[in-house]
Short mmCIF file of C-alpha atoms and ligand atoms in Angstrom, two decimals:
data_model
loop_
_atom_site.label_atom_id
_atom_site.label_comp_id
_atom_site.label_asym_id
_atom_site.label_seq_id
_atom_site.Cartn_x
_atom_site.Cartn_y
_atom_site.Cartn_z
CA MET A 1 -13.62 13.12 6.26
CA THR A 2 -11.10 13.35 3.39
CA MET A 3 -7.76 11.89 4.59
CA LEU A 4 -5.81 11.96 1.32
CA SER A 5 -6.47 14.37 -1.43
CA VAL A 6 -4.42 14.32 -4.62
CA GLN A 7 -4.92 17.05 -7.05
CA ASP A 8 -3.56 17.26 -10.69
CA LEU A 9 -0.42 15.19 -9.98
CA HIS A 10 2.25 14.88 -12.71
CA VAL A 11 5.33 12.76 -12.35
CA SER A 12 7.99 11.84 -14.86
CA TYR A 13 11.21 10.07 -15.11
CA GLY A 14 13.35 12.26 -17.34
CA ALA A 15 11.51 12.64 -20.58
CA ILE A 16 9.03 9.77 -19.73
CA LYS A 17 5.80 11.03 -18.36
CA ALA A 18 4.46 8.39 -16.01
CA VAL A 19 1.58 10.09 -14.26
CA LYS A 20 -0.21 12.73 -16.32
CA GLY A 21 -2.46 14.83 -14.08
CA ILE A 22 -4.35 12.45 -11.87
CA SER A 23 -6.62 13.53 -8.99
CA PHE A 24 -8.17 11.23 -6.40
CA ASP A 25 -9.14 11.13 -2.81
CA ILE A 26 -9.38 8.71 0.09
CA ASP A 27 -11.81 9.11 3.05
CA GLU A 28 -10.95 8.16 6.62
CA GLY A 29 -11.83 4.48 7.18
CA GLU A 30 -12.09 3.49 3.54
CA VAL A 31 -10.38 0.82 1.45
CA VAL A 32 -9.65 2.48 -1.90
CA THR A 33 -8.08 0.67 -4.79
CA LEU A 34 -6.11 1.80 -7.86
CA ILE A 35 -6.14 -0.73 -10.58
CA GLY A 36 -4.36 -0.79 -13.93
CA ALA A 37 -2.15 -2.78 -16.26
CA ASN A 38 1.65 -3.05 -16.18
CA GLY A 39 3.25 0.33 -16.52
CA ALA A 40 0.06 2.35 -15.98
CA GLY A 41 1.77 4.43 -13.27
CA LYS A 42 0.48 2.73 -10.11
CA SER A 43 3.72 2.34 -8.27
CA THR A 44 4.79 5.69 -9.35
CA THR A 45 1.71 7.16 -7.78
CA LEU A 46 2.23 5.40 -4.54
CA ASN A 47 5.93 6.14 -4.35
CA THR A 48 5.19 9.85 -4.98
CA VAL A 49 2.66 10.01 -2.14
CA ALA A 50 5.16 8.34 0.12
CA GLY A 51 7.80 11.09 -0.85
CA LEU A 52 10.18 8.77 -2.62
CA ILE A 53 9.72 10.61 -5.92
CA LYS A 54 9.31 14.33 -6.36
CA PRO A 55 6.38 15.18 -8.64
CA ASP A 56 6.69 17.77 -11.47
CA SER A 57 3.55 19.47 -10.15
CA GLY A 58 0.43 18.86 -8.21
CA SER A 59 -0.72 18.65 -4.68
CA ILE A 60 -0.86 15.73 -2.17
CA LYS A 61 -2.76 16.74 1.01
CA PHE A 62 -2.82 14.40 4.03
CA ASN A 63 -5.31 15.49 6.67
CA GLY A 64 -5.29 18.91 5.10
CA GLU A 65 -1.46 19.31 5.07
CA GLU A 66 0.70 19.34 1.94
CA LEU A 67 3.06 16.36 1.62
CA VAL A 68 4.93 17.49 -1.57
CA GLY A 69 8.45 18.50 -0.55
CA ILE A 70 8.33 16.63 2.85
CA ARG A 71 10.94 13.92 3.31
CA PRO A 72 9.91 10.31 3.37
CA HIS A 73 10.60 9.56 7.08
CA LYS A 74 8.59 12.73 8.05
CA ILE A 75 5.65 11.42 5.97
CA VAL A 76 5.91 8.11 7.93
CA GLU A 77 5.78 10.16 11.17
CA ARG A 78 2.57 11.96 9.94
CA GLY A 79 0.85 8.48 9.74
CA LEU A 80 1.42 7.30 6.15
CA ALA A 81 3.15 3.96 5.50
CA LEU A 82 4.05 2.19 2.20
CA CYS A 83 4.36 -1.50 1.80
CA PRO A 84 6.35 -1.59 -1.43
CA GLU A 85 5.97 -3.65 -4.56
CA GLY A 86 8.08 -6.82 -4.40
CA ARG A 87 8.12 -6.85 -0.47
CA ARG A 88 11.67 -5.56 -0.14
CA VAL A 89 12.25 -7.23 3.17
CA PHE A 90 15.78 -7.09 4.55
CA THR A 91 16.81 -10.70 3.62
CA HIS A 92 19.81 -10.95 5.89
CA MET A 93 17.88 -9.83 8.99
CA THR A 94 15.53 -11.78 11.11
CA VAL A 95 11.79 -11.33 11.15
CA SER A 96 11.88 -9.42 14.39
CA GLU A 97 14.74 -7.18 13.24
CA ASN A 98 12.80 -6.38 10.05
CA LEU A 99 9.79 -5.34 12.20
CA ASP A 100 12.07 -3.22 14.41
CA MET A 101 13.16 -1.30 11.26
CA GLY A 102 9.54 -0.58 10.57
CA GLY A 103 9.16 0.99 14.04
CA TYR A 104 12.15 3.44 13.72
CA THR A 105 9.99 6.52 14.14
CA ARG A 106 8.42 5.13 17.33
CA THR A 107 9.72 4.57 20.91
CA ASP A 108 10.63 1.10 22.26
CA ALA A 109 7.59 1.13 24.49
CA GLU A 110 5.35 1.86 21.51
CA ASN A 111 7.01 -0.81 19.36
CA ASN A 112 6.55 -3.50 22.10
CA GLU A 113 2.85 -2.77 22.02
CA THR A 114 2.58 -2.58 18.20
CA LEU A 115 4.57 -5.83 17.87
CA GLU A 116 1.78 -7.66 19.78
CA VAL A 117 -0.83 -6.30 17.42
CA VAL A 118 1.19 -7.17 14.29
CA TYR A 119 1.70 -10.79 15.72
CA GLU A 120 -2.04 -11.02 16.28
CA HIS A 121 -2.70 -10.21 12.65
CA PHE A 122 0.23 -12.43 11.49
CA PRO A 123 0.58 -15.40 13.84
CA ARG A 124 2.94 -17.02 11.28
CA LEU A 125 5.41 -14.25 11.81
CA LYS A 126 5.42 -14.89 15.57
CA GLU A 127 6.40 -18.47 15.04
CA ARG A 128 9.31 -17.28 12.92
CA THR A 129 10.67 -14.29 14.89
CA ASN A 130 14.31 -15.48 14.67
CA GLN A 131 14.13 -16.75 11.16
CA MET A 132 16.08 -14.93 8.47
CA ALA A 133 13.68 -13.02 6.26
CA GLY A 134 15.29 -14.21 3.10
CA THR A 135 14.33 -17.84 4.01
CA LEU A 136 10.56 -17.00 4.34
CA SER A 137 8.15 -18.18 1.71
CA GLY A 138 6.71 -15.53 -0.71
CA GLY A 139 3.51 -15.22 1.32
CA GLU A 140 5.35 -14.99 4.63
CA GLN A 141 7.63 -12.21 3.12
CA GLN A 142 4.54 -10.35 2.13
CA MET A 143 3.17 -10.62 5.66
CA LEU A 144 6.49 -9.38 7.03
CA ALA A 145 6.49 -6.38 4.60
CA MET A 146 2.94 -5.60 5.89
CA GLY A 147 3.89 -6.07 9.36
CA ARG A 148 6.95 -3.82 9.05
CA ALA A 149 4.77 -1.02 7.43
CA LEU A 150 2.31 -1.51 10.33
CA MET A 151 5.04 -0.93 12.98
CA SER A 152 4.94 2.84 12.28
CA ARG A 153 1.20 2.73 13.30
CA PRO A 154 -0.05 4.34 10.03
CA LYS A 155 -3.37 6.00 9.77
CA LEU A 156 -3.13 5.24 6.00
CA LEU A 157 -1.44 2.04 4.78
CA MET A 158 -0.48 1.92 1.15
CA LEU A 159 -0.07 -1.59 -0.29
CA ASP A 160 1.58 -2.03 -3.67
CA GLU A 161 0.41 -5.28 -5.22
CA PRO A 162 0.33 -7.47 -2.06
CA SER A 163 -0.99 -10.44 -3.90
CA MET A 164 1.62 -10.55 -6.65
CA GLY A 165 3.08 -13.98 -7.25
CA LEU A 166 1.14 -15.69 -4.40
CA ALA A 167 -0.79 -18.96 -4.63
CA PRO A 168 -4.65 -18.45 -4.58
CA ILE A 169 -5.07 -19.59 -1.06
CA LEU A 170 -2.48 -17.07 0.22
CA VAL A 171 -4.02 -14.30 -1.90
CA ASP A 172 -7.31 -15.06 -0.04
CA GLU A 173 -5.38 -14.91 3.32
CA ILE A 174 -3.72 -11.58 2.45
CA PHE A 175 -7.17 -10.09 1.47
CA GLU A 176 -8.68 -11.26 4.70
CA ILE A 177 -5.91 -9.61 6.64
CA ILE A 178 -6.36 -6.37 4.73
CA GLN A 179 -10.01 -6.40 5.68
CA ALA A 180 -9.23 -7.12 9.19
CA LEU A 181 -6.76 -4.23 9.32
CA ASN A 182 -9.39 -1.94 7.86
CA LYS A 183 -11.97 -3.07 10.48
CA SER A 184 -9.55 -2.27 13.23
CA GLY A 185 -9.37 1.36 12.02
CA THR A 186 -6.58 1.57 9.37
CA THR A 187 -7.50 3.35 6.07
CA ILE A 188 -6.15 1.49 3.13
CA PHE A 189 -4.90 2.46 -0.30
CA LEU A 190 -4.53 -0.73 -2.34
CA VAL A 191 -2.73 -1.01 -5.68
CA GLU A 192 -3.49 -4.18 -7.50
CA GLN A 193 -3.25 -5.98 -10.81
CA ASN A 194 -5.71 -8.49 -9.21
CA ALA A 195 -8.65 -6.29 -10.04
CA ASN A 196 -11.22 -8.86 -9.10
CA MET A 197 -10.03 -9.29 -5.52
CA ALA A 198 -9.20 -5.59 -5.07
CA LEU A 199 -12.62 -4.38 -6.20
CA LYS A 200 -14.32 -6.90 -3.86
CA VAL A 201 -12.79 -5.50 -0.80
CA ALA A 202 -12.66 -1.83 -1.84
CA ALA A 203 -15.41 0.68 -1.11
CA ARG A 204 -14.27 2.62 -4.11
CA GLY A 205 -11.83 2.23 -7.04
CA TYR A 206 -9.99 4.23 -9.64
CA VAL A 207 -8.85 2.83 -12.99
CA LEU A 208 -5.46 4.09 -14.22
CA GLU A 209 -4.47 3.73 -17.88
CA THR A 210 -1.10 5.06 -19.05
CA GLY A 211 -0.89 7.73 -16.42
CA LYS A 212 -4.46 8.91 -16.51
CA ILE A 213 -7.46 8.00 -14.38
CA VAL A 214 -10.09 6.86 -16.93
CA LYS A 215 -12.79 5.64 -14.60
CA THR A 216 -13.93 5.75 -10.93
CA GLY A 217 -16.76 4.20 -9.04
CA THR A 218 -17.75 1.98 -6.20
CA GLY A 219 -15.95 -1.42 -5.96
CA ALA A 220 -19.22 -3.14 -6.64
CA GLY A 221 -19.99 -0.89 -9.51
CA LEU A 222 -16.58 -1.29 -11.22
CA LEU A 223 -16.86 -5.11 -10.83
CA VAL A 224 -19.87 -5.16 -13.18
CA ASP A 225 -18.61 -2.37 -15.49
CA ASP A 226 -18.31 -3.64 -19.12
CA ASP A 227 -15.07 -1.78 -19.89
CA VAL A 228 -13.48 -2.91 -16.59
CA ARG A 229 -14.62 -6.44 -17.14
CA LYS A 230 -13.22 -6.58 -20.66
CA ALA A 231 -9.89 -4.96 -19.73
CA TYR A 232 -9.22 -6.30 -16.23
CA LEU A 233 -11.37 -9.14 -15.31
CA GLY A 234 -11.11 -11.41 -18.37
CA GLY A 235 -14.39 -10.58 -20.05
N1 ATP B 301 12.93 4.55 -12.38
C1 ATP B 301 12.28 4.69 -13.56
N2 ATP B 301 12.90 5.25 -14.67
C2 ATP B 301 12.34 5.39 -15.80
N3 ATP B 301 11.14 5.05 -16.12
C3 ATP B 301 10.39 4.43 -15.04
C4 ATP B 301 10.94 4.29 -13.80
N4 ATP B 301 10.02 3.70 -12.99
C5 ATP B 301 8.95 3.52 -13.81
N5 ATP B 301 9.12 4.03 -15.09
C6 ATP B 301 8.18 4.04 -16.13
O1 ATP B 301 7.00 4.75 -15.70
C7 ATP B 301 5.78 4.07 -16.16
C8 ATP B 301 4.98 3.72 -14.88
O2 ATP B 301 5.70 2.69 -14.20
P1 ATP B 301 5.08 2.17 -12.81
O3 ATP B 301 6.06 1.29 -12.16
O4 ATP B 301 4.48 3.32 -12.02
O5 ATP B 301 3.84 1.22 -13.31
P2 ATP B 301 2.89 0.21 -12.56
O6 ATP B 301 1.45 0.52 -12.84
O7 ATP B 301 3.26 0.14 -11.11
O8 ATP B 301 3.31 -1.12 -13.31
P3 ATP B 301 3.37 -2.69 -12.66
O9 ATP B 301 1.94 -3.21 -12.56
O10 ATP B 301 4.19 -3.36 -13.68
O11 ATP B 301 3.98 -2.61 -11.36
C9 ATP B 301 6.26 2.89 -16.98
O12 ATP B 301 6.32 3.28 -18.38
C10 ATP B 301 7.77 2.68 -16.47
O13 ATP B 301 8.53 2.03 -17.50
MG1 MG B 302 3.99 -1.32 -9.90
#
């Protein structure tokens, strides 16, 4: 079953065309990755799906319903959550206050339940419920940003470069958690510059180059693709 279907999406910032007519889809239950270099248009794509940027044209259907023109909080209510690039945690709020913010579309009873699930995936956050988010390590802030997105109980979780700036051991940990979240039923759209890790966990991937999708295939297939190896995997 197709969960997200993007057709001929164009997005620009003034005169700069950042996304130039891309189409892709994500099936329920999949991990799908979008890889590409700096400035390829990955974040623009995610932010547009999340309703934060209005596209010039194109269609974004989520479970058959058009998302273009719908406000971001309504998109969250429909079951789509974004964990943004650079974490963007609320630094002057505690861990638990940050998580509360993620659950603003849900009832208190629902949030109490979801909080338990989030703490199961991220025991480190549970040990730090009253710590100011700004004093967390980079890896812990990433976990918090993911936990905050999960509080809305998304059907589709979009992650924008979750491994950015993290030590290799933490990168491994974050990718294990991504796989665990997927196993427990969350469909995942993963944007990464770390193509090697992303293609290892993804069922399918798309390669974005200066606003256009230039290649698509299975994660395993793209990992051994000559062009992909040369451009994104160091040869
Ligand atoms: N707010 C903005 N105003 C003007 N141009 C922008 C804006 N945000 C992004 N761009 C431009 O759009 C293009 C795509 O940027 P985007 O952030 O989507 O790339 P990205 O693939 O996420 O890159 P990175 O890997 O560095 O995060 C770039 O050329 C960028 O300079
Ligand atoms: Mg980006």
